[in-house]
Short mmCIF file of C-alpha atoms in Angstrom, two decimals:
data_model
loop_
_atom_site.label_atom_id
_atom_site.label_comp_id
_atom_site.label_asym_id
_atom_site.label_seq_id
_atom_site.Cartn_x
_atom_site.Cartn_y
_atom_site.Cartn_z
CA HIS A 295 102.68 100.93 92.44
CA ALA A 296 100.61 103.24 90.25
CA LEU A 297 97.33 101.78 91.50
CA GLU A 298 98.35 102.15 95.12
CA SER A 299 99.54 105.73 94.82
CA TYR A 300 96.40 106.77 92.93
CA THR A 301 94.08 105.12 95.45
CA ALA A 302 96.07 106.24 98.52
CA ILE A 303 94.44 108.47 101.10
CA PRO A 304 94.43 112.11 99.89
CA TYR A 305 97.27 114.24 101.24
CA THR A 306 94.64 116.46 102.87
CA ALA A 307 93.23 113.56 104.89
CA ARG A 308 96.29 111.88 106.37
CA PRO A 309 95.57 110.61 109.91
CA SER A 310 98.47 112.67 111.30
CA GLY A 311 96.99 115.86 109.87
CA ARG A 312 98.90 118.85 108.58
CA PRO A 313 102.41 119.16 110.08
CA GLU A 314 103.43 122.29 111.92
CA SER A 315 106.36 122.78 109.56
CA PRO A 316 107.09 121.59 105.99
CA ILE A 317 110.25 119.93 107.26
CA LEU A 318 108.07 117.58 109.32
CA ARG A 319 106.10 116.29 106.33
CA PRO A 320 106.39 112.51 105.81
CA ALA A 321 108.16 111.28 102.70
CA TYR A 322 104.90 109.76 101.50
CA GLN A 323 102.26 112.49 101.24
CA GLY A 324 99.20 110.59 100.08
CA SER A 325 97.57 111.02 96.68
CA ASN A 326 97.89 114.54 95.32
CA PRO A 327 97.26 116.37 92.03
CA ILE A 328 100.85 116.06 90.77
CA SER A 329 101.37 112.40 91.62
CA ASP A 330 97.95 111.58 90.16
CA ILE A 331 99.16 112.63 86.69
CA TRP A 332 102.17 110.31 86.79
CA SER A 333 100.29 107.40 88.33
CA LEU A 334 97.50 107.44 85.76
CA HIS A 335 100.00 107.68 82.92
CA ALA A 336 101.86 104.65 84.26
CA LEU A 337 98.65 102.67 84.72
CA ARG A 338 97.46 103.32 81.17
CA GLU A 339 100.84 102.43 79.67
CA CYS A 340 101.27 99.29 81.77
CA SER A 341 97.80 97.99 81.00
CA GLN A 342 98.58 98.29 77.28
CA TYR A 343 102.25 97.37 77.01
CA LEU A 344 103.00 94.99 79.89
CA PRO A 345 101.20 92.04 78.24
CA ARG A 346 103.05 92.76 75.01
CA ILE A 347 106.50 92.78 76.58
CA VAL A 348 105.75 89.57 78.45
CA SER A 349 104.63 87.98 75.19
CA ASP A 350 107.66 89.17 73.18
CA PRO A 351 110.41 90.55 75.42
CA ALA A 352 113.16 90.35 72.82
CA GLU A 353 111.56 91.81 69.72
CA ASP A 354 108.82 94.21 70.83
CA ILE A 355 111.02 97.28 71.12
CA GLU A 356 108.07 99.68 71.34
CA ALA A 357 106.68 97.83 74.37
CA ARG A 358 110.10 97.81 76.05
CA ALA A 359 110.47 101.56 75.54
CA LYS A 360 106.94 102.26 76.77
CA MET A 361 107.46 100.14 79.89
CA CYS A 362 110.73 101.93 80.66
CA LEU A 363 108.84 105.21 80.57
CA ALA A 364 105.94 103.78 82.59
CA ALA A 365 108.34 102.55 85.27
CA SER A 366 109.77 106.05 85.52
CA THR A 367 106.42 107.82 85.71
CA ALA A 368 105.13 105.30 88.26
CA GLY A 369 108.19 106.03 90.37
CA MET A 370 107.57 109.75 90.13
CA GLY A 371 103.99 109.17 91.24
CA PHE A 372 104.48 106.86 94.19
CA GLY A 373 107.79 108.45 95.18
CA ASN A 374 105.79 111.39 96.44
CA ALA A 375 102.27 110.03 97.05
CA GLY A 376 103.39 106.71 98.50
CA VAL A 377 101.89 103.24 98.38
CA HIS A 378 99.68 101.44 100.89
CA LEU A 379 98.50 97.97 101.90
CA CYS A 380 99.76 95.93 98.95
CA HIS A 381 103.26 97.00 99.89
CA GLY A 382 102.72 96.74 103.62
CA MET A 383 101.65 93.12 103.18
CA SER A 384 104.39 92.38 100.65
CA TYR A 385 107.19 92.85 103.16
CA ALA A 386 105.86 90.02 105.31
CA VAL A 387 105.23 87.80 102.28
CA ALA A 388 108.77 88.29 100.97
CA SER A 389 110.52 87.97 104.32
CA GLN A 390 108.70 84.93 105.71
CA VAL A 391 108.72 82.71 102.59
CA LYS A 392 110.41 79.33 103.03
CA GLN A 393 110.59 77.32 99.83
CA TYR A 394 109.16 79.26 96.90
CA TRP A 395 111.67 80.31 94.25
CA VAL A 396 111.27 81.95 90.85
CA ASP A 397 112.83 80.22 87.85
CA ASP A 398 115.92 81.90 86.39
CA TYR A 399 116.77 83.66 89.65
CA PRO A 400 120.23 82.53 90.84
CA LYS A 401 120.27 80.44 93.99
CA LEU A 402 123.23 80.29 96.35
CA ASN A 403 124.10 77.31 98.51
CA SER A 404 123.42 79.47 101.55
CA ASP A 405 119.84 79.98 100.41
CA GLU A 406 119.16 76.25 100.51
CA GLU A 407 121.02 75.80 103.79
CA ASN A 408 119.04 78.58 105.45
CA GLY A 409 115.73 77.24 104.18
CA HIS A 410 114.70 80.62 102.76
CA GLY A 411 112.91 81.14 99.47
CA LEU A 412 112.65 84.17 97.22
CA VAL A 413 109.59 86.15 96.15
CA PRO A 414 110.48 89.04 93.80
CA HIS A 415 109.21 92.42 94.92
CA GLY A 416 106.66 92.86 92.15
CA LEU A 417 105.14 89.44 92.79
CA SER A 418 105.00 89.96 96.57
CA VAL A 419 103.05 93.18 95.95
CA VAL A 420 100.61 92.20 93.23
CA ILE A 421 99.69 88.84 94.73
CA ASN A 422 98.02 90.70 97.63
CA ALA A 423 96.43 93.39 95.47
CA PRO A 424 93.02 91.80 94.70
CA SER A 425 92.41 91.22 98.40
CA VAL A 426 93.56 94.75 99.24
CA PHE A 427 91.44 96.56 96.66
CA ARG A 428 88.31 94.66 97.65
CA PHE A 429 88.96 96.06 101.12
CA THR A 430 89.94 99.65 100.20
CA GLY A 431 87.16 99.94 97.63
CA ASN A 432 84.48 99.02 100.15
CA LEU A 433 84.28 101.99 102.49
CA ASP A 434 81.18 102.55 104.55
CA LYS A 435 78.92 105.13 102.92
CA SER A 436 79.18 107.29 106.02
CA ASP A 437 82.97 107.52 105.58
CA PRO A 438 84.03 110.99 104.32
CA LEU A 439 86.32 109.29 101.78
CA HIS A 440 83.63 106.95 100.42
CA LYS A 441 83.03 108.83 97.16
CA PHE A 442 86.72 109.62 96.65
CA SER A 443 87.74 106.00 97.06
CA ALA A 444 84.88 104.61 94.99
CA ASP A 445 85.58 107.04 92.14
CA ARG A 446 89.25 106.11 92.03
CA HIS A 447 88.71 102.37 92.19
CA VAL A 448 86.13 102.59 89.40
CA GLU A 449 88.40 104.79 87.26
CA CYS A 450 91.29 102.33 87.59
CA ALA A 451 89.04 99.35 86.89
CA THR A 452 87.73 101.07 83.77
CA ILE A 453 91.26 101.72 82.47
CA LEU A 454 92.19 98.06 82.94
CA ALA A 455 88.91 96.84 81.44
CA ASN A 456 89.24 99.01 78.33
CA ALA A 457 92.82 97.82 77.80
CA ARG A 458 91.69 94.20 78.21
CA LEU A 459 88.98 94.69 75.60
CA GLN A 460 91.45 96.30 73.21
CA ARG A 461 94.00 93.50 73.63
CA ARG A 462 91.44 90.80 72.98
CA GLY A 463 89.94 92.45 69.96
CA ASN A 464 86.44 93.04 71.37
CA THR A 465 85.57 89.40 70.69
CA GLY A 466 83.29 87.85 73.27
CA GLN A 467 84.46 90.29 75.91
CA GLU A 468 82.42 92.70 77.96
CA ILE A 469 83.19 95.57 80.26
CA PRO A 470 81.01 95.80 83.37
CA SER A 471 78.71 98.79 83.33
CA GLN A 472 79.66 101.87 85.32
CA ARG A 473 76.64 101.21 87.53
CA ALA A 474 77.85 97.69 88.28
CA MET A 475 81.34 98.97 89.03
CA ARG A 476 80.02 101.68 91.31
CA ASP A 477 77.93 99.16 93.21
CA GLN A 478 81.08 97.16 94.02
CA PRO A 479 84.14 99.34 93.22
CA GLY A 480 86.59 97.17 95.13
CA ASP A 481 85.42 94.00 93.40
CA ALA A 482 85.50 95.73 90.03
CA LEU A 483 89.17 96.63 90.39
CA ALA A 484 90.13 93.29 91.96
CA ASN A 485 88.45 91.36 89.14
CA GLU A 486 90.24 93.32 86.43
CA LEU A 487 93.56 92.78 88.18
CA LEU A 488 92.89 89.05 88.35
CA GLU A 489 92.12 89.02 84.62
CA LEU A 490 95.50 90.61 83.93
CA MET A 491 97.32 88.31 86.37
CA HIS A 492 95.83 85.24 84.70
CA GLU A 493 96.83 86.57 81.28
CA LEU A 494 100.42 87.12 82.46
CA ASP A 495 100.56 83.72 84.19
CA ILE A 496 101.19 85.27 87.61
CA PRO A 497 100.57 83.01 90.62
CA ILE A 498 97.14 83.63 92.09
CA GLY A 499 97.03 83.59 95.87
CA ILE A 500 99.81 83.36 98.43
CA ARG A 501 99.07 79.65 98.91
CA LYS A 502 100.97 79.23 95.63
CA LEU A 503 104.01 80.66 97.47
CA GLY A 504 103.79 77.97 100.14
CA TYR A 505 101.68 79.79 102.72
CA SER A 506 98.68 78.32 104.53
CA GLU A 507 96.12 79.27 107.15
CA ALA A 508 98.74 78.50 109.81
CA ASP A 509 100.90 81.39 108.55
CA VAL A 510 98.25 84.08 108.39
CA GLU A 511 98.66 85.43 111.94
CA GLU A 512 102.43 85.87 111.61
CA LEU A 513 102.02 87.53 108.23
CA ALA A 514 99.56 89.99 109.75
CA LYS A 515 101.88 90.68 112.68
CA GLY A 516 104.72 91.32 110.23
CA THR A 517 102.60 93.88 108.41
CA LEU A 518 101.21 95.75 111.40
CA PRO A 519 104.34 97.85 112.12
CA GLN A 520 104.57 99.14 108.53
CA HIS A 521 102.86 102.43 109.38
CA ARG A 522 104.77 104.32 106.69
CA VAL A 523 102.51 102.65 104.14
CA THR A 524 99.55 101.16 106.02
CA LYS A 525 98.43 104.61 107.18
CA LEU A 526 98.08 105.63 103.54
CA SER A 527 95.26 103.17 103.00
CA PRO A 528 92.07 105.09 102.15
CA ARG A 529 90.24 102.80 104.55
CA GLN A 530 91.24 103.35 108.16
CA PRO A 531 92.01 102.14 110.71
CA VAL A 532 93.97 99.06 109.64
CA ASP A 533 94.43 96.79 112.65
CA LEU A 534 95.60 93.22 113.26
CA GLU A 535 92.12 91.77 112.78
CA GLN A 536 91.70 93.40 109.40
CA LEU A 537 95.18 92.40 108.24
CA THR A 538 94.51 88.82 109.28
CA SER A 539 91.31 88.85 107.23
CA LEU A 540 93.15 90.30 104.21
CA PHE A 541 95.78 87.57 104.32
CA LYS A 542 93.12 84.87 104.66
CA GLU A 543 91.46 86.19 101.52
CA ALA A 544 94.83 86.47 99.78
CA LEU A 545 95.48 82.74 100.23
CA ASP A 546 93.16 81.83 97.38
CA MET A 547 91.50 84.26 94.98
#
């Protein structure tokens, strides 16, 4: 959530432009100076304390407290700025799943009878994120938002990389140079996310949820109407062809 709100299209560049009246403003404004503060705070806290709480959920009280605060500040950030393609794609992933189920989630008889699985919201969002950020971090250099988007993807990748290095004690670990990150800002952020996902034992790729190439077109069609969030992507336009490509990449990462 924090990554999406911080990398969302700026509120000054929304495709719909400035509304005639404040009452006509959309609920999701796009990234803005106030939401940026909350989103960055949440990202820094999550990158440090999420691995700790996963490792020791019962006893690490500091990590639990920090993650409660991070969840609140992330909500304050994206509640105004909004989110973009990770969420737009997540709705299709969660609604079209057939068999996948997460351990420890209760299952009703009706779930088995209806042949419907369950993908928790956080998983349905993050599993698309590497594919999304490779796309949103790769704007054409002629795009007016090229520098804005590149700067933000690199900043987020740097935060995650520094936290990774700190967690692993600087042993045998390297952070890509700023030049390398700036050459491929989308890849830089996607790669750091994948590092964190592997560390937290999160499924990598929607194929792990039971999807295949045969499902990609319907997933893309299910995402296309989600204009509330897809229009906040810093890379526009987002059409059916691009969504299909994103889901194909999201199958295996």
